[in-house]
Short mmCIF file of C-alpha atoms in Angstrom, two decimals:
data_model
loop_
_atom_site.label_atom_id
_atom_site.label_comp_id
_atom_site.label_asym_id
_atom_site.label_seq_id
_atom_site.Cartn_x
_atom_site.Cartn_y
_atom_site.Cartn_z
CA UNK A 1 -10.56 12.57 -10.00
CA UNK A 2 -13.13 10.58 -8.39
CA UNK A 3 -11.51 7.71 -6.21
CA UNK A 4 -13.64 5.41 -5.10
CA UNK A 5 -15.66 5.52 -1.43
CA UNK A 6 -14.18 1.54 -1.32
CA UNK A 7 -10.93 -0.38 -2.66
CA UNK A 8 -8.71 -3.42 -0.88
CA UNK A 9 -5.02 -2.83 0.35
CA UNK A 10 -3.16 -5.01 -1.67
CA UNK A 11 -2.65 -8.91 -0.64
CA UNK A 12 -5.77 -11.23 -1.46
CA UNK A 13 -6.12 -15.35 -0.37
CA UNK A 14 -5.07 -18.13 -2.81
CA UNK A 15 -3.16 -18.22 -5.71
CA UNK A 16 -5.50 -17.83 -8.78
CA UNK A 17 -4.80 -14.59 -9.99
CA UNK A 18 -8.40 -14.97 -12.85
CA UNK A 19 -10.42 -15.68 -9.98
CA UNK A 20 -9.28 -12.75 -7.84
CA UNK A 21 -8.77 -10.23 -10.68
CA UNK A 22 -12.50 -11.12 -11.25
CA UNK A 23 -13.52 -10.55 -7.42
CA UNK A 24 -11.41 -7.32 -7.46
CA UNK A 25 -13.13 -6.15 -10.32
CA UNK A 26 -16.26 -6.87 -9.48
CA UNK A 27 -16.47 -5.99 -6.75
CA UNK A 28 -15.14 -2.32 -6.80
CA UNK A 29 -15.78 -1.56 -10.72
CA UNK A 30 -15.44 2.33 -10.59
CA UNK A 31 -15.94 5.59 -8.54
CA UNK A 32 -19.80 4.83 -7.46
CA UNK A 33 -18.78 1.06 -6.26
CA UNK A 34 -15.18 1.62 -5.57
CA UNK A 35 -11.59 1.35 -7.00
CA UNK A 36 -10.03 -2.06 -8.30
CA UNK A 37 -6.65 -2.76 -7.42
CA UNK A 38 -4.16 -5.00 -9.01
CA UNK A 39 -4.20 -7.85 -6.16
CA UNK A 40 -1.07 -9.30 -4.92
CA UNK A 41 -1.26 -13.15 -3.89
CA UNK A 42 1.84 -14.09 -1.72
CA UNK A 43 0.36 -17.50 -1.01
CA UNK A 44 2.06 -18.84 -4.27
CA UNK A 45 5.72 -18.18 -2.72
CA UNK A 46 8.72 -16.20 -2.57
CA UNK A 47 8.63 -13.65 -5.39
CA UNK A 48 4.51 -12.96 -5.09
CA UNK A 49 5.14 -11.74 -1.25
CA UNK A 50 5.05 -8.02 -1.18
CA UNK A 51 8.95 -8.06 -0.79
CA UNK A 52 9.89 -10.01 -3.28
CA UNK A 53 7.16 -8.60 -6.23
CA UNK A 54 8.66 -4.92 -5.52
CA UNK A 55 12.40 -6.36 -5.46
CA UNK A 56 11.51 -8.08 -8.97
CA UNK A 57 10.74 -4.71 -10.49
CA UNK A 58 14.05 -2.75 -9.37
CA UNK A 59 16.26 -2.07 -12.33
CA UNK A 60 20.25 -3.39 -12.34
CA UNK A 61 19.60 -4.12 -8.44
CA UNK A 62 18.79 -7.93 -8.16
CA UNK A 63 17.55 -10.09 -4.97
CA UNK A 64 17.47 -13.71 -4.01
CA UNK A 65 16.04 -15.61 -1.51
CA UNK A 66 18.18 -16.42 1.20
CA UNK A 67 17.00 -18.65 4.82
CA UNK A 68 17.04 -15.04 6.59
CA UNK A 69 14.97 -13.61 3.35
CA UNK A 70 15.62 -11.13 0.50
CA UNK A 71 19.10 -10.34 -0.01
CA UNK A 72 20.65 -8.21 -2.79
CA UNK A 73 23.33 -9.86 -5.32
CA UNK A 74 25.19 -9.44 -8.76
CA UNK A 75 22.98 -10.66 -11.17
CA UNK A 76 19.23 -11.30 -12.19
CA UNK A 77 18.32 -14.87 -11.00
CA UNK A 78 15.64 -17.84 -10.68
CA UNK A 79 13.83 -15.48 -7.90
CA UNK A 80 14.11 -12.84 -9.94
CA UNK A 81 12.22 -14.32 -12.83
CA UNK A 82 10.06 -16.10 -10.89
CA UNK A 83 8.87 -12.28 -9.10
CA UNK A 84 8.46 -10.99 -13.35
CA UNK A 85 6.56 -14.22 -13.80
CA UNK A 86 4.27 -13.71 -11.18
CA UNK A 87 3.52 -9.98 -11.89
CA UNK A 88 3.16 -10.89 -15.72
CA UNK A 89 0.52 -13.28 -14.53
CA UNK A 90 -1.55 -10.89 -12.17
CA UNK A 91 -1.43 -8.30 -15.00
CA UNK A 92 -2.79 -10.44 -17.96
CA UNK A 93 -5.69 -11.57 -15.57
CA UNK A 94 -6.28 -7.87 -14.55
CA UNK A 95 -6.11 -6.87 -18.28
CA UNK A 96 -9.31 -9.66 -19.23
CA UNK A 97 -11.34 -8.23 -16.20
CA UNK A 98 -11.02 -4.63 -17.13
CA UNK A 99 -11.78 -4.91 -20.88
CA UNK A 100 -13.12 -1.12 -21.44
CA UNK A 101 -12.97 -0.07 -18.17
CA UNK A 102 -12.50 3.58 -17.14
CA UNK A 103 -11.99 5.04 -13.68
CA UNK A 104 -9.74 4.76 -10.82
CA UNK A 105 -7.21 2.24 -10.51
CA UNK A 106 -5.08 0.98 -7.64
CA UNK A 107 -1.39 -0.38 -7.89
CA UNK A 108 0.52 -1.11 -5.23
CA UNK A 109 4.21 -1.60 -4.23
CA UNK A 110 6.24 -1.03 -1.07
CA UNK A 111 7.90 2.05 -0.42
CA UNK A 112 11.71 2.74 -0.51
CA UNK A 113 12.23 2.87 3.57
CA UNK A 114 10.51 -0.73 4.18
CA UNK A 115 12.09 -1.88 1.33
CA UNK A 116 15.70 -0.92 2.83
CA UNK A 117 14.46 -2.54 6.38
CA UNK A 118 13.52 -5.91 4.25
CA UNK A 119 16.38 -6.46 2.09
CA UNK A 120 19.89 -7.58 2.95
CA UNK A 121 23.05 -6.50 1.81
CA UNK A 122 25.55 -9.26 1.04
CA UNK A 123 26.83 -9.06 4.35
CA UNK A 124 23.53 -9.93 6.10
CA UNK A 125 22.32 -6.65 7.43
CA UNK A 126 19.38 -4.40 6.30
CA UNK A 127 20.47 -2.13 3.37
CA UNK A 128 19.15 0.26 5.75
CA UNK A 129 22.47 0.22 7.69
CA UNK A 130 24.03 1.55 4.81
CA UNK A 131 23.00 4.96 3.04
CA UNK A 132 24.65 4.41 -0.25
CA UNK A 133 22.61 1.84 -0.12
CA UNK A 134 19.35 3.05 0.66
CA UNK A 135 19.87 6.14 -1.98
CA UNK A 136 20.84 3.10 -4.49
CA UNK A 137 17.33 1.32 -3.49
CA UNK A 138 15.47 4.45 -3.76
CA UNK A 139 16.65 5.50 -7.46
CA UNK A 140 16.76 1.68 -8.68
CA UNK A 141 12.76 1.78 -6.87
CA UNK A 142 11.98 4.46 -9.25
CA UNK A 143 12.91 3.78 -12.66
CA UNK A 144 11.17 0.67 -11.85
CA UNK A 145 7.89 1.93 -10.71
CA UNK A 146 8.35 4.03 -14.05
CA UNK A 147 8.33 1.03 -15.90
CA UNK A 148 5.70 -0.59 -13.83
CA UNK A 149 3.05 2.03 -14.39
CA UNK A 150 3.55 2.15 -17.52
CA UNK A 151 3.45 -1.01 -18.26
CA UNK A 152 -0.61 -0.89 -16.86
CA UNK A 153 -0.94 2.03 -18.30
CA UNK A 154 -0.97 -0.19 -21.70
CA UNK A 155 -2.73 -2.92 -20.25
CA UNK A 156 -5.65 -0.88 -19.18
CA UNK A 157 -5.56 2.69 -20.82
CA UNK A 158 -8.92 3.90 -19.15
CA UNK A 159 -7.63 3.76 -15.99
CA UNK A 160 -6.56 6.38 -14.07
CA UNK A 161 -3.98 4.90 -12.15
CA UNK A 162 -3.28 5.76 -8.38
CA UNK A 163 0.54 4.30 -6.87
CA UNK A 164 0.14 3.25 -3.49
CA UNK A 165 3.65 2.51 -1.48
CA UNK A 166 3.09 0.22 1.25
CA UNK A 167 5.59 1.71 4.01
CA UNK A 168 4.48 -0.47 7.34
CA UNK A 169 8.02 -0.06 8.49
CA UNK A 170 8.00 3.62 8.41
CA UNK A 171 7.33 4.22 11.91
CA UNK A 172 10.10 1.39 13.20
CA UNK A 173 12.73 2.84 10.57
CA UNK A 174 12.11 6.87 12.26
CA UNK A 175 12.64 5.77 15.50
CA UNK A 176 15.48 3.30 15.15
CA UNK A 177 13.62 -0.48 16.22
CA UNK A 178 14.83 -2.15 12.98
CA UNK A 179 16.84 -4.98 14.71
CA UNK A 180 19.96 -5.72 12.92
CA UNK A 181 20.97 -9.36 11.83
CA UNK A 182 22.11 -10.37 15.42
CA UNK A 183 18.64 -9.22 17.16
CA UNK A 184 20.42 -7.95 19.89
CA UNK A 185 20.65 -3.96 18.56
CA UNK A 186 18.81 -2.22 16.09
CA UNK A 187 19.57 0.24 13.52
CA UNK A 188 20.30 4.02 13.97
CA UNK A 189 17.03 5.98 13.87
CA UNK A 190 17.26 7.91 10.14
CA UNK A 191 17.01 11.33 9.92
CA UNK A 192 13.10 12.62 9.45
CA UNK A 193 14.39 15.00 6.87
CA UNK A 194 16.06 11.92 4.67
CA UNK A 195 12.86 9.60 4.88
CA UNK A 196 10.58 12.49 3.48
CA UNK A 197 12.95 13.62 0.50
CA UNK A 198 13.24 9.94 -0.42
CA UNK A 199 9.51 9.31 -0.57
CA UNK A 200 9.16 12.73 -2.47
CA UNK A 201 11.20 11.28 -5.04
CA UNK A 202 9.67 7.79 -5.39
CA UNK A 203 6.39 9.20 -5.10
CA UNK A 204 7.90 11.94 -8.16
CA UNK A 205 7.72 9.41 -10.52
CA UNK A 206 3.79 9.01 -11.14
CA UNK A 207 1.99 12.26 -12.22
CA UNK A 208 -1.03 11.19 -10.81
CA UNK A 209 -2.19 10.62 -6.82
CA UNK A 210 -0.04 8.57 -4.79
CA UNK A 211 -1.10 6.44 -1.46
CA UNK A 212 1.02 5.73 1.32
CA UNK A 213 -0.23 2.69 3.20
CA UNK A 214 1.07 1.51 6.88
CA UNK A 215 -1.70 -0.62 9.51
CA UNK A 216 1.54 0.15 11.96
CA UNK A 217 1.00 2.08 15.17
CA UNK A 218 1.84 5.89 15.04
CA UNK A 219 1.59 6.38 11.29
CA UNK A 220 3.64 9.82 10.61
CA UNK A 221 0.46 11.48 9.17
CA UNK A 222 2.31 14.87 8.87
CA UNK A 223 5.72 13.84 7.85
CA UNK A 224 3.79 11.76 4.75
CA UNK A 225 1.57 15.12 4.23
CA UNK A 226 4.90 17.06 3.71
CA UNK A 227 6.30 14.36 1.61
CA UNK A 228 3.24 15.10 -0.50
CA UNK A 229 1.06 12.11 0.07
CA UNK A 230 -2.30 12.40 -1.89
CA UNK A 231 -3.93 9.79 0.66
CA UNK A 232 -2.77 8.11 3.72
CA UNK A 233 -4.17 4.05 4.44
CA UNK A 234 -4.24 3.01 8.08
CA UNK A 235 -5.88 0.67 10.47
CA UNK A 236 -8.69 2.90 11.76
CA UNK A 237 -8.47 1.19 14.91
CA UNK A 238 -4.79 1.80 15.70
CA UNK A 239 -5.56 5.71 16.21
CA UNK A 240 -5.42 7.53 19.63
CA UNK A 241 -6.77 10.99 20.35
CA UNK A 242 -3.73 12.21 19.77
CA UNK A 243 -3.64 11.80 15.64
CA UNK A 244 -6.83 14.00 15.87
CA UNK A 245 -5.06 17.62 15.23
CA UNK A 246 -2.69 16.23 12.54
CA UNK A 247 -5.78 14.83 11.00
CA UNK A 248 -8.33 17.37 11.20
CA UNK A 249 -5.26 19.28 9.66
CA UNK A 250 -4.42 16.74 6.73
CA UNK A 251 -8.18 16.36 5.77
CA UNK A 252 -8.53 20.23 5.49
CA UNK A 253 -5.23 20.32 3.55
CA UNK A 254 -6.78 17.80 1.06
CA UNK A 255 -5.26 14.68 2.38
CA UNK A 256 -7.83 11.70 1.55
CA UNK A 257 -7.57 8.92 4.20
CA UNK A 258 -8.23 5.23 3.49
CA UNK A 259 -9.51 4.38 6.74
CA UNK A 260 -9.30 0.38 7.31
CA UNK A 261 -12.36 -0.06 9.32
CA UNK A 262 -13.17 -4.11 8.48
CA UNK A 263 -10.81 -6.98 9.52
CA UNK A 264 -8.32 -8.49 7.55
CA UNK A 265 -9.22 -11.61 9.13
CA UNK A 266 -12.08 -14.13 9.66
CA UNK A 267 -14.66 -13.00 11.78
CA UNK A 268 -17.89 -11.38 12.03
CA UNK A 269 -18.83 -8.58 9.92
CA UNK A 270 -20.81 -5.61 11.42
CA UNK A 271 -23.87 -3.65 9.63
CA UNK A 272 -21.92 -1.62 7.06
CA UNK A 273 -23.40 1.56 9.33
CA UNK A 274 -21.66 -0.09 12.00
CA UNK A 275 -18.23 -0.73 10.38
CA UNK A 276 -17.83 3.26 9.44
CA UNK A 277 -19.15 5.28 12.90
CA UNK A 278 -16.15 5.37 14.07
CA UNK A 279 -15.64 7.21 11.22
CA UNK A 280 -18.53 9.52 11.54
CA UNK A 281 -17.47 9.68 15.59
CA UNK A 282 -13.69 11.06 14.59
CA UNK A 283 -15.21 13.24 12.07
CA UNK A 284 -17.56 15.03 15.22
CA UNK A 285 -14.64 15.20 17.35
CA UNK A 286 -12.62 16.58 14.40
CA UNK A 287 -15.50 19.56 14.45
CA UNK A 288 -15.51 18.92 10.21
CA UNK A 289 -18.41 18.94 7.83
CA UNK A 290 -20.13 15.53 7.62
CA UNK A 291 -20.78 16.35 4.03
CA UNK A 292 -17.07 16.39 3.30
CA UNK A 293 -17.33 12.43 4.05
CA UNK A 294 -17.77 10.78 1.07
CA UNK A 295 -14.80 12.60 -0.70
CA UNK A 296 -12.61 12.38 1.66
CA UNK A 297 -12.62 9.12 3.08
CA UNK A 298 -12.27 5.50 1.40
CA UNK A 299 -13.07 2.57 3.06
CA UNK A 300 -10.54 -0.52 3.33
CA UNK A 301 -9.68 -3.15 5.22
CA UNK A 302 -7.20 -2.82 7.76
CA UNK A 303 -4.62 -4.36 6.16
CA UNK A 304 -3.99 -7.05 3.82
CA UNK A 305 -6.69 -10.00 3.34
CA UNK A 306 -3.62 -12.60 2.80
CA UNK A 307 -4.53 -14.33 6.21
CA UNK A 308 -8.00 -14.59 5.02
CA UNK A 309 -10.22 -17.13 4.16
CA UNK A 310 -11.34 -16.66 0.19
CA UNK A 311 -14.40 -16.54 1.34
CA UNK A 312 -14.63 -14.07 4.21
CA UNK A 313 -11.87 -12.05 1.41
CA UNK A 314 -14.71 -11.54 -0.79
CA UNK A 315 -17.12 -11.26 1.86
CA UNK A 316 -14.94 -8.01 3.78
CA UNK A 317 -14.29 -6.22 0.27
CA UNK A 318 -18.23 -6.49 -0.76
CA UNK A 319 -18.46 -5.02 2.52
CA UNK A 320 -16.00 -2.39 2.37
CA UNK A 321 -18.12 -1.37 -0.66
CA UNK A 322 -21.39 -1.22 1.09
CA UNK A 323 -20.00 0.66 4.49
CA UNK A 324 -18.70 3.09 1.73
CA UNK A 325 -22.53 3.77 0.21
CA UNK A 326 -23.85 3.84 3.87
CA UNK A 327 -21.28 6.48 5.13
CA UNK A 328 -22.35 8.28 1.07
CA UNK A 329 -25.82 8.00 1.94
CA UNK A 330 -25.85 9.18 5.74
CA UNK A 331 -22.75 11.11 6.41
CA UNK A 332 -24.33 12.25 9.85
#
């Protein structure tokens, strides 16, 4: 499969999902120009913030909003249906845009271990304090990421669909710095071996290539290559030297990276040639071929375009696309 050399990470300005489905798809409108995504747009409230979308597809697990923020209860409610409202909404506009389309396709929602940092149990703390809970999360995470794929599999049958699990609380949930409801401690670190088998299974659940997203510090590139992560997506500029062995060794394993290389915020946009050497830089360093570029490597932002401007949102994905050709066209 062909993926794309460009694609966005999820969240997009604004809250007209026809205007963005068109920008997403116009933008990136197969593997020569990129991947589409289905965009999320939190700016239209609870229940179309990453949270709440993924806690409106779990199945016989139900959340509400709550002045502390997502917190599990008994029974589907208005939050609920707002979250399936919402989604129905992004997926009817992504459905006009991609009339005959074939190629790669992005969905995106976040993963079971940021999930289980986010939500609340009735009694105010993280479902992450509780394992029952977290295996409940997990399973209920599944069968509704099941659903959801198939669900776009209908919508747009060309596609080839790649699941991308945003996990940005990975790295806090591995080394115990989820604060419980107080502030004043945090949660027990979870066992390395528990956070990969429960990502294997989520990720289990799509027989096609799955993404694992996180613009945190200290992304656990080999832990997610063990879990069997088709692509990791990270801020490019949060590496240090010392990710260099356990990427050299992911990219000759296979591993594609989604390297966010332009700002998620307003400001000024390099030459595309600019925006992608320090790609070609870590590739040197890495001692790898230059012609392996193109295939391994897709260009992003570094995280979400949310706190973006529509304008400079358009602007950064356009020139995700074109730092994608550049780095396709001069690898070196």
């Amino acid at each position: 499969m062909r993926w794309g050399g460009a694609t966005g990470v999820g969240s997009m300005p604004g809250g007209d999902a026809r205007e963005t489905a068109k920008t997403v798809t116009g933008t990136f409108d197969g593997a020569e120009h990129g991947m589409p995504y289905l965009a999320e747009l939190p700016a239209r409230g609870p229940g179309a913030d990453m949270i709440g979308r993924t806690a409106g597809m779990l199945v016989e697990l139900y959340a509400r909003v709550e002045p502390s923020g997502w917190r599990l209860g008994d029974r589907p409610g208005r939050d609920t249906r707002r979250a399936a409202s919402w989604l129905g909404e992004d997926l009817d506009a992504l459905e006009e845009f991609t009339q005959g389309y074939e190629g790669p396709l992005k969905v995106q929602a976040v993963g079971p271990w940021t999930l289980a940092a986010a939500l609340e149990l009735r009694n105010g703390e993280a479902a992450l304090s509780d394992p029952g809970a977290c295996r409940d999360l997990a399973g209920s995470l599944a069968e509704g990421l099941r659903s959801h794929l198939a669900e776009v599999r209908k919508r747009v049958p060309g596609a080839t669909l790649l699941l991308q699990l945003d996990e940005p609380s990975l790295t806090a949930v591995l080394r115990g710095q989820v604060k419980t409801a107080s502030q004043y401690r945090t949660h027990r670190a979870v066992d390395r071996q528990l956070v990969e088998s429960a990502l294997r299974d989520v990720m289990a659940v799509h027989d096609g290539p799955v993404a694992i997203h996180s613009c945190a510090p200290d992304v656990p590139f080999a832990l997610l290559r063990r879990a069997g992560a088709d692509a990791v997506s990270f801020d490019f500029a949060l590496l240090t030297e010392r990710d260099d062995e356990v990427l050299g060794e992911a990219v000759e394993a296979g591993t594609k990276l989604f390297a966010g290389v332009v700002p998620g915020t307003d400001g000024a946009l390099s030459d595309p040639a600019g925006s992608v050497m320090g790609v070609r830089t870590l590739w040197r360093r890495l001692g790898l071929n230059p012609g392996s570029l193109p295939d391994a490597v897709t260009v992003t932002p570094s995280c979400g375009l949310a706190g973006a401007s529509p304008g400079y949102a358009r602007a950064a994905l356009a020139h995700c696309a074109r730092a994608a050709r550049s780095l396709a066209d001069n690898p070196e």
